[in-house]
Coordinates of C-alpha atoms in Angstrom, one line a residue:
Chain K
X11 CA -19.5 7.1 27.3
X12 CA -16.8 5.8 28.4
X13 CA -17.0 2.2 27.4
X14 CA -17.9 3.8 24.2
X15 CA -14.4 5.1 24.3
X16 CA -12.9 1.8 25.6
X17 CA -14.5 0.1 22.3
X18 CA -13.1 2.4 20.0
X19 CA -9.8 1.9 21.7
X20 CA -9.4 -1.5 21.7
X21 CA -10.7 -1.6 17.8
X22 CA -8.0 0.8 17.2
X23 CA -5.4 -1.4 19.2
X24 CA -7.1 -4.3 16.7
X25 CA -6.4 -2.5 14.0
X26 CA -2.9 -1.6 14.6
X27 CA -1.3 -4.4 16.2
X28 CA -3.1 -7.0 13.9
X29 CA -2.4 -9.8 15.8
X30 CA -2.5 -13.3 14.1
X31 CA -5.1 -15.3 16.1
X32 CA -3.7 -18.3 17.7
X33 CA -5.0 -21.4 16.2
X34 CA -5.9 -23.1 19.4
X35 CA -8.7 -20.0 20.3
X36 CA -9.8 -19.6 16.8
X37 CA -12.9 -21.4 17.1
X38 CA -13.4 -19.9 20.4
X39 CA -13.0 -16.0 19.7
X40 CA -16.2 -15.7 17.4
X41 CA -18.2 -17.2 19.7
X42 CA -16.6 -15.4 22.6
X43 CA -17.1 -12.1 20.8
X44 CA -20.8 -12.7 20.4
X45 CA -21.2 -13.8 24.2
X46 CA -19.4 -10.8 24.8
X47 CA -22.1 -8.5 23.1
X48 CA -24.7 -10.4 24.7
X49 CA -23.3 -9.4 28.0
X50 CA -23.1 -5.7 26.8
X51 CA -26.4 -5.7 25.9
X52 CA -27.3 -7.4 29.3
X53 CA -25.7 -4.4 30.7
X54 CA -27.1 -1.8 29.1
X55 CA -30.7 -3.3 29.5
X56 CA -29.7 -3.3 33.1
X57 CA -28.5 0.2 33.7
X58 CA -31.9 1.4 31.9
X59 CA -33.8 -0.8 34.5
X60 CA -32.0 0.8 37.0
X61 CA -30.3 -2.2 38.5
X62 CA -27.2 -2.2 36.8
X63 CA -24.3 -3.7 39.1
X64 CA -20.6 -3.2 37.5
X65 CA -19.7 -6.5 40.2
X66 CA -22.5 -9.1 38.4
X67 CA -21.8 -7.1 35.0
X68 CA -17.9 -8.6 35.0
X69 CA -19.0 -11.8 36.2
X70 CA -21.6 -12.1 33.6
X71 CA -19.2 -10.6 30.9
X72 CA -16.6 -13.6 31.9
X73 CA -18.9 -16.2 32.2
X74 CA -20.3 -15.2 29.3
X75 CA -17.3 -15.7 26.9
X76 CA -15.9 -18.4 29.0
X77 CA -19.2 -20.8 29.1
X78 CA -19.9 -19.9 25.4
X79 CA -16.4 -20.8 24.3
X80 CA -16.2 -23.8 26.5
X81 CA -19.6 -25.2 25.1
X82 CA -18.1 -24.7 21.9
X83 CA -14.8 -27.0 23.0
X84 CA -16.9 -29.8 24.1
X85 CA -18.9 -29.7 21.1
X86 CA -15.8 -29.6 19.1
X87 CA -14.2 -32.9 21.2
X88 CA -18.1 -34.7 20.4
X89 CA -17.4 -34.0 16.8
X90 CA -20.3 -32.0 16.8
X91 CA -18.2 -28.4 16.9
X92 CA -20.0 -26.8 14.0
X93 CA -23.7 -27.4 15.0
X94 CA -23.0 -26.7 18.6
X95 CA -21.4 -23.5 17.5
X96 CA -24.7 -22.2 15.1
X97 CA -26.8 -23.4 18.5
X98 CA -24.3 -20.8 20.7
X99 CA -24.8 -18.5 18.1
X100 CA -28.5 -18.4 17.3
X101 CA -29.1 -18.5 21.0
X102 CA -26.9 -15.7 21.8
X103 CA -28.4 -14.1 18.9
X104 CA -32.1 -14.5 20.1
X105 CA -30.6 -12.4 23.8
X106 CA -29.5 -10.1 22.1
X107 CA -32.3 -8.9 20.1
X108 CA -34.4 -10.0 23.3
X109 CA -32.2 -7.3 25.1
X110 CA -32.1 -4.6 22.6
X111 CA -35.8 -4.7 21.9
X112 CA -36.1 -4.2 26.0
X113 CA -33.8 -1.3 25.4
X114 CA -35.8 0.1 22.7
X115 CA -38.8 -0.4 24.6
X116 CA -37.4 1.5 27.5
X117 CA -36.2 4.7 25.5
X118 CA -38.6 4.9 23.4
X119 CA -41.4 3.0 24.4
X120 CA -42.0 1.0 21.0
Chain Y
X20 CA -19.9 -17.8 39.8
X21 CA -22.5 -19.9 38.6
X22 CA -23.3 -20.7 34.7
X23 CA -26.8 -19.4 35.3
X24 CA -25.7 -15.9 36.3
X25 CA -23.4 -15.8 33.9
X26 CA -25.7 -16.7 30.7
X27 CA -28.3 -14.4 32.3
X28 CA -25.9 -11.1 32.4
X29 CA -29.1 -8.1 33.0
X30 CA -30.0 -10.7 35.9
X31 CA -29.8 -9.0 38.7
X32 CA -29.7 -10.0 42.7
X33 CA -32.4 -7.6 43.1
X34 CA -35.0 -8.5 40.2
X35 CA -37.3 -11.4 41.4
X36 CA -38.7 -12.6 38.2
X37 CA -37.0 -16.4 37.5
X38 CA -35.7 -15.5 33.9
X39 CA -34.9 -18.8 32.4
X40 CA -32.9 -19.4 29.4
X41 CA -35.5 -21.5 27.4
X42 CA -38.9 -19.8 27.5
X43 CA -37.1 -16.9 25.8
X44 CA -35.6 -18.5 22.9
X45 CA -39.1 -20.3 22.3
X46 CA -40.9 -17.1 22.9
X47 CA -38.0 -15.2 20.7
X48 CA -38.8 -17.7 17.7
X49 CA -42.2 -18.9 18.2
X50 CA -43.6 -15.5 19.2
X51 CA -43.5 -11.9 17.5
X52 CA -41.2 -9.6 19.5
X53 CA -44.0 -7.1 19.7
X54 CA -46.7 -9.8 20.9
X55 CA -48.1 -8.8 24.8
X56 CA -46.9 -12.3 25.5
X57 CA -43.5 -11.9 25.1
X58 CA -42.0 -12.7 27.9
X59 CA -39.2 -9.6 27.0
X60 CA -42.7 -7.4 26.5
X61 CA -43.2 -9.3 29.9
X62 CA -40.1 -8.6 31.6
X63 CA -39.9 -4.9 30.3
X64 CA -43.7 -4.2 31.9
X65 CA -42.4 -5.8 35.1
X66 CA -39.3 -4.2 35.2
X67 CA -40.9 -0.3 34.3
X68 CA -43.5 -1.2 37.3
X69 CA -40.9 -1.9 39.4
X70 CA -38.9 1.5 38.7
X71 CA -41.4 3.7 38.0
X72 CA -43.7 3.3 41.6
X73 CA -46.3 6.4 41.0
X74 CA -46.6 5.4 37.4
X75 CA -48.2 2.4 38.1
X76 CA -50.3 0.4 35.8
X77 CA -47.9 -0.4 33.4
X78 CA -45.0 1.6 31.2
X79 CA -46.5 5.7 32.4
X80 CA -45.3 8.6 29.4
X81 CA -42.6 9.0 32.4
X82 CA -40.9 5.8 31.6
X83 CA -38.9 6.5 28.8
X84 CA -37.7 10.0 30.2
X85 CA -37.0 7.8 33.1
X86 CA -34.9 5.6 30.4
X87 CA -33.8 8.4 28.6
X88 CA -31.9 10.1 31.9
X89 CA -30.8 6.9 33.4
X90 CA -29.1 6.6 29.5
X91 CA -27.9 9.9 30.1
X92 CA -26.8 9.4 33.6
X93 CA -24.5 6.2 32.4
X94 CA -23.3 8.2 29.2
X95 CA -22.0 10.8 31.1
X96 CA -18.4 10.6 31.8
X97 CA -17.6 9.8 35.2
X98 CA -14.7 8.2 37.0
X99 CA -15.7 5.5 39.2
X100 CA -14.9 1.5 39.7
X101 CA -17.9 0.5 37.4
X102 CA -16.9 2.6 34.4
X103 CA -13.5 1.7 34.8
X104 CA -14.2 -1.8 34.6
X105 CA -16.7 -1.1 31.6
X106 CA -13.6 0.8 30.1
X107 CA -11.7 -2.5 30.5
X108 CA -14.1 -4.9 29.2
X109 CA -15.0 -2.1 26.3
X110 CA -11.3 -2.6 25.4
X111 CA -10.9 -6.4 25.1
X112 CA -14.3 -6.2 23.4
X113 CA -12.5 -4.2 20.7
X114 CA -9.8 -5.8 20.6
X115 CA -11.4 -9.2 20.4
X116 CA -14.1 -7.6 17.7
X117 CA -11.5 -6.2 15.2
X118 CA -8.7 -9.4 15.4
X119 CA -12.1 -12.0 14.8
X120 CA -12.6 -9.1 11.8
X121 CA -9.3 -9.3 10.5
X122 CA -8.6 -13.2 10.5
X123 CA -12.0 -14.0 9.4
X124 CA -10.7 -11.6 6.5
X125 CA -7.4 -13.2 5.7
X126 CA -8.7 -16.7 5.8
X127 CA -12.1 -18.5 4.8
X128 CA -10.4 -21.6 4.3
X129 CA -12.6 -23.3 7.6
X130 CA -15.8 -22.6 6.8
X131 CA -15.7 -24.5 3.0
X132 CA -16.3 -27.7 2.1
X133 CA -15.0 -30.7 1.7
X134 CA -15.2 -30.8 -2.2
X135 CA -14.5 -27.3 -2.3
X136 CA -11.2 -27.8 -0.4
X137 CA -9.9 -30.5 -3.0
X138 CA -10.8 -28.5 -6.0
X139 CA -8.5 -25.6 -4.0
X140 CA -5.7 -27.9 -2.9
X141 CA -5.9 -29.5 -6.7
X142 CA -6.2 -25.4 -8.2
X143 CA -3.1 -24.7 -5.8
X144 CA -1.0 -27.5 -6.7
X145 CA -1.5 -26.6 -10.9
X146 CA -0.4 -23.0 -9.6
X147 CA 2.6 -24.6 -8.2
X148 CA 3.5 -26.7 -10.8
X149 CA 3.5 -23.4 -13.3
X150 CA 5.0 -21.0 -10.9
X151 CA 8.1 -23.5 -10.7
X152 CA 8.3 -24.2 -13.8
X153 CA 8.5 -20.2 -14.4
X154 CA 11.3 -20.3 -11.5
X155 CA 13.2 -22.7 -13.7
X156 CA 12.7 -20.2 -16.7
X157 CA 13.8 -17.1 -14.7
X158 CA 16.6 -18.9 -13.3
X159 CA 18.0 -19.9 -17.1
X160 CA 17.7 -16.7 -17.5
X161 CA 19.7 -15.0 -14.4
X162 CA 22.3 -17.4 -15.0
X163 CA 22.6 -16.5 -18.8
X164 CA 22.8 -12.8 -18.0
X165 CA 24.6 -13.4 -15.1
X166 CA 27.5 -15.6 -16.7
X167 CA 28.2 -14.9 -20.6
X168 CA 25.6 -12.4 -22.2
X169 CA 25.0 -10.0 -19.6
X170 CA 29.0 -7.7 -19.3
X171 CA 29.7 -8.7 -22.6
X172 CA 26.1 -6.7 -23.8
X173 CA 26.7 -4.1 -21.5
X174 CA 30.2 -3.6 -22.3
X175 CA 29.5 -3.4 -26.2
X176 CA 26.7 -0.7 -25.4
X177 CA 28.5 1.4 -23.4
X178 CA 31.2 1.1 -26.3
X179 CA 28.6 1.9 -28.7
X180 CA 27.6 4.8 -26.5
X181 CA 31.1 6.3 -26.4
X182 CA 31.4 6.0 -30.1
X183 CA 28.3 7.8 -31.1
X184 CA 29.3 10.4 -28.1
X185 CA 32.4 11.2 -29.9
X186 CA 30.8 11.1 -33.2
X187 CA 27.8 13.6 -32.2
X188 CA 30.0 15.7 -30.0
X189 CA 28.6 15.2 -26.8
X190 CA 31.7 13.7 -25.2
X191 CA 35.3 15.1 -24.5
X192 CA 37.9 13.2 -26.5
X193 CA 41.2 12.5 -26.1
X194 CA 43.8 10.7 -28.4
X195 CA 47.1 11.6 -30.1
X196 CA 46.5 14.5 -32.8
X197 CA 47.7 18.1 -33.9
X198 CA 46.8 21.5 -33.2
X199 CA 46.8 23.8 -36.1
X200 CA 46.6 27.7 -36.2
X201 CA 45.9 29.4 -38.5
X202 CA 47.3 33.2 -38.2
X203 CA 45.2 35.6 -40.1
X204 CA 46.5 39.1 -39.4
X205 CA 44.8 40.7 -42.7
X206 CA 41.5 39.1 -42.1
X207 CA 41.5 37.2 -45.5
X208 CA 41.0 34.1 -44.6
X209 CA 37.4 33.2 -45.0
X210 CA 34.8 30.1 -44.4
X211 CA 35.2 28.4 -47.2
X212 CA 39.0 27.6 -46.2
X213 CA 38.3 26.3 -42.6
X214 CA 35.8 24.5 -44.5
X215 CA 38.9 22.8 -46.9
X216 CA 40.7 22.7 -43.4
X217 CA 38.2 20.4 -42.3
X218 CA 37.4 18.7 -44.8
X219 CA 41.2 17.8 -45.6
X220 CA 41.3 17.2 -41.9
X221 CA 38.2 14.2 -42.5
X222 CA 40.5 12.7 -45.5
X223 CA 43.2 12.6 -43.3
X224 CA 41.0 10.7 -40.9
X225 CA 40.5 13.0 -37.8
X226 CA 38.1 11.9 -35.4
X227 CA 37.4 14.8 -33.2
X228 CA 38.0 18.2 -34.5
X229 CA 37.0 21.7 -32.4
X230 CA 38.2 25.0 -33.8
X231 CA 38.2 27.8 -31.4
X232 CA 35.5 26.7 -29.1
X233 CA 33.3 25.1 -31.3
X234 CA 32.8 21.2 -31.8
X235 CA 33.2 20.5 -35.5
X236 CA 30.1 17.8 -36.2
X237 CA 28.1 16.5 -39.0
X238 CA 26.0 19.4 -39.0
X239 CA 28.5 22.2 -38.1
X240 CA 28.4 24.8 -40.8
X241 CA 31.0 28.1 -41.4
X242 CA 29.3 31.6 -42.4
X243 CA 31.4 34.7 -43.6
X244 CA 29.7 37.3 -41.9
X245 CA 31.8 39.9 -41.6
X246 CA 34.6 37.4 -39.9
X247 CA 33.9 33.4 -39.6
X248 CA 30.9 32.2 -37.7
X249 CA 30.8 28.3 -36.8
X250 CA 27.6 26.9 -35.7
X251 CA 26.7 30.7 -34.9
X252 CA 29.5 31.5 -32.6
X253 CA 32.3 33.9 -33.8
X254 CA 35.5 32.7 -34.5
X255 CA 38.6 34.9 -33.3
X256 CA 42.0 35.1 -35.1
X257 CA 43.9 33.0 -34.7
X258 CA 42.0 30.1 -35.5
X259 CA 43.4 27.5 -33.4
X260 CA 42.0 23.9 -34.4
X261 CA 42.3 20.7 -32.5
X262 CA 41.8 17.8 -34.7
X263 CA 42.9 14.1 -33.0
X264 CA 43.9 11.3 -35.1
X265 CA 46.9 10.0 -36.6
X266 CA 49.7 12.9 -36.2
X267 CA 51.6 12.4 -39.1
X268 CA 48.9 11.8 -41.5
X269 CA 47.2 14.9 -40.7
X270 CA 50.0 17.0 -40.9
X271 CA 51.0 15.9 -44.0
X272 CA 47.7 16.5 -45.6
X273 CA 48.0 19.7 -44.0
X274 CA 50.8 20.2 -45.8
X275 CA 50.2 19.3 -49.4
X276 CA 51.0 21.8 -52.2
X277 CA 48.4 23.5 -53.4
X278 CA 46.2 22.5 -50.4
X279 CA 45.5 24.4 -47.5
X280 CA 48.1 25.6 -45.9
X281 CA 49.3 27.2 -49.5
X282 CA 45.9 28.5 -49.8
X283 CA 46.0 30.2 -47.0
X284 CA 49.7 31.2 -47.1
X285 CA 48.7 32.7 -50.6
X286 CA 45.8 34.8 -49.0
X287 CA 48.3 36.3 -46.7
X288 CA 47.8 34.6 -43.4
X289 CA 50.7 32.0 -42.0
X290 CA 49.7 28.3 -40.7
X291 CA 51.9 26.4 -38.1
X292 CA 51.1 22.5 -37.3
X293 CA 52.1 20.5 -34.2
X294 CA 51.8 16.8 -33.5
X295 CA 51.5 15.9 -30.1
X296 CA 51.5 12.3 -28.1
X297 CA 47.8 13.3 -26.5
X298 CA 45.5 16.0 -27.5
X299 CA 42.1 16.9 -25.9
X300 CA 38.9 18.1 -27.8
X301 CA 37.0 19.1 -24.7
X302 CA 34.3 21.3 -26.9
X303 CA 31.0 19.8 -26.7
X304 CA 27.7 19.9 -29.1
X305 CA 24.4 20.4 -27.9
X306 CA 22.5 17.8 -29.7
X307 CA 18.8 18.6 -30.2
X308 CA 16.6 15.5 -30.9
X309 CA 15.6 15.1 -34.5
X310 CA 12.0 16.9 -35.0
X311 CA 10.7 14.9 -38.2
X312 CA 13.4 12.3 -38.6
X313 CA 12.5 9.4 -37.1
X314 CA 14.8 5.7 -37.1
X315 CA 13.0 3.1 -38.9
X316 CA 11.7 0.5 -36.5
X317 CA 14.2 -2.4 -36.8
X318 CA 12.5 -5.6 -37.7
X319 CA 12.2 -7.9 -34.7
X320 CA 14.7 -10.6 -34.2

């Protein structure tokens, strides 16, 4: 519930602040949002197993975003940015549906 | 913090099974989600043993109430370290979700093409070429108006304005002129005279002429009904009637025999003229707008 609330907060302070994405992270933040919703799912998947652990959920969360956007940066010094990227992506992509069909397998058993 | 923990976030210390990275993502894409040999279907069959001890044998009808109340349990509002580091991470999550929205809206430029990029750069540049060459126009333009056309139009406009102000009646005037009244103790005079009064007053080349209260215009008409009406409003003896333009012009013709000061003299009332320096018409005509006449459209220049 109440990250529910957080997400809804900090879409709303996104929406109202509209802040111009440095150019620097702006290959980074996609990929870091994605990681990020990997992690989320992670943790939800987790808390319906029953071993959900706020400590490993943080550290997950941040090594999430950081190792995702920092496999991105080397791809983008080997010239290889783009690809590397859609790899991070599809991967992340795959864990997540990996996690929520564990989720929907937990709650409703199909 | 290792990179394995961290790309494995529902790893746990506790749960034994070695989760690697790659037998998912070939079991994700080579195998169906659904297919026993999953290793999520795997994982999830593991992981429902492993909560659910009495239930054994695989995922009982008391797993997903088991799931459904843990949900419930984590949905439920409570004030402790881990929800307030959920709250956190919600947050930037947010934050992070609905800035990636909003750029990736305002600019697409990244993800095109080479080609693509010149034909934009090449589309840009024609923009640019027209848009300055319309600055250059606009400019002429400001300058002109700025410079000669623009006071001198506005000036002659307003001019015109005043004119047909005075002319319609819809403005105070003011100018050098006469009063005339007109004394009519046995009620003889009648609305033919003031209409010789005017109209002598016209020859005589009065601009602005108001008797009693009434605004004499184009359309201004006299009635005899049992005293003077103008435009519908009585008139009270003595008529007094403001009339500017030249002084001594007027009151000559005011004063010609047999016009209509002897006229009215003869009926039995008395007329007295006065030229003065500055006069003020301050009588104003309502002026409704024309109902079937219409201007004809001027042809365009």
């Amino acid at each position: 519930m109440i990250p529910i609330i957080g997400l809804v907060i900090g879409i709303a302070i996104g929406v109202v602040l509209n802040p111009d994405v440095p150019l620097w992270l702006q290959p980074y933040l996609p990929i870091a949002v994605i990681a990020a919703l990997d992690a989320i799912f992670g943790g939800i998947r987790a808390t319906l197993d029953g071993i959900f652990n706020d400590k490993v959920f943080v550290v997950s969360f941040i090594s999430n975003v950081i190792v995702a956007a920092f496999i991105v940066f080397i791809g983008d010094q080997l010239g290889v940015g783009s690809q590397l990227t859609t790899g991070v992506v599809v991967v992340l992509g795959v864990r997540i549906f990996a996690n929520v069909a564990s989720i929907r397998r937990h709650l409703f058993k199909a | 913090m290792s990179i394995s923990s961290g790309s494995a976030p529902e790893q746990q210390p506790g749960s034994e099974e070695p989760r690697s990275e790659e037998p998912r993502l070939t079991g994700m894409v080579l195998v169906e989600p659904d297919h026993p040999d999953h290793p999520d279907n795997r994982d999830a069959r593991k992981g429902s043993r492993k909560s659910t001890p009495p239930a054994s044998g695989g995922g009982g009808t008391d797993v997903p109430r088991m799931a459904w109340g843990r949900f419930a349990r984590a949905m439920r509002p409570q004030l402790n370290r881990g929800s307030v580091v959920g709250l956190l991470m919600a947050i930037l999550l947010g934050f992070a979700i609905s800035t990636q929205v909003q750029s990736t809206r305002n600019q697409s430029l990244e993800t095109l093409r080479e080609e693509d990029l010149v034909r934009i750069l090449d589309d840009l540049s024609q923009t640019n070429t027209r848009l300055d060459r319309e600055i250059i126009d606009l400019e002429r333009t400001r300058d002109d108006l700025r410079t000669g056309a623009g006071p001198a139009a506005a000036k002659a406009a307003r001019d015109r304005a005043d004119t047909l102000g005075i002319l319609a009646g819809t403005l105070r005037a003011t100018g050098p002129g006469i009063t005339m009244t007109i004394n009519d103790p046995q009620r003889t005079v009648q609305a033919a005279n003031l209409i010789d009064v005017v109209q002598e007053l016209r020859d005589a080349g009065a601009e602005a002429i108001q008797i009693g209260s009434v605004r004499v215009v184009a359309s201004t008409s006299f009635t005899d009904n049992d005293g003077i009406e103008a435009d519908g409003t009585r008139l009270q003896a003595p008529y007094r009637i403001i009339a500017i333009g030249t002084p001594a012009t007027m009151s000559s013709a005011m004063a010609i025999p047999g016009g209509v000061s002897d006229t009215i003299r003869r009926l039995g009332g008395s007329t007295k003229v006065e030229e003065f320096e500055s006069v003020t018409v301050d009588a104003l005509h309502s002026v409704q707008a024309p109902r079937y006449a219409q201007p004809v459209p001027t042809t365009a220049q």
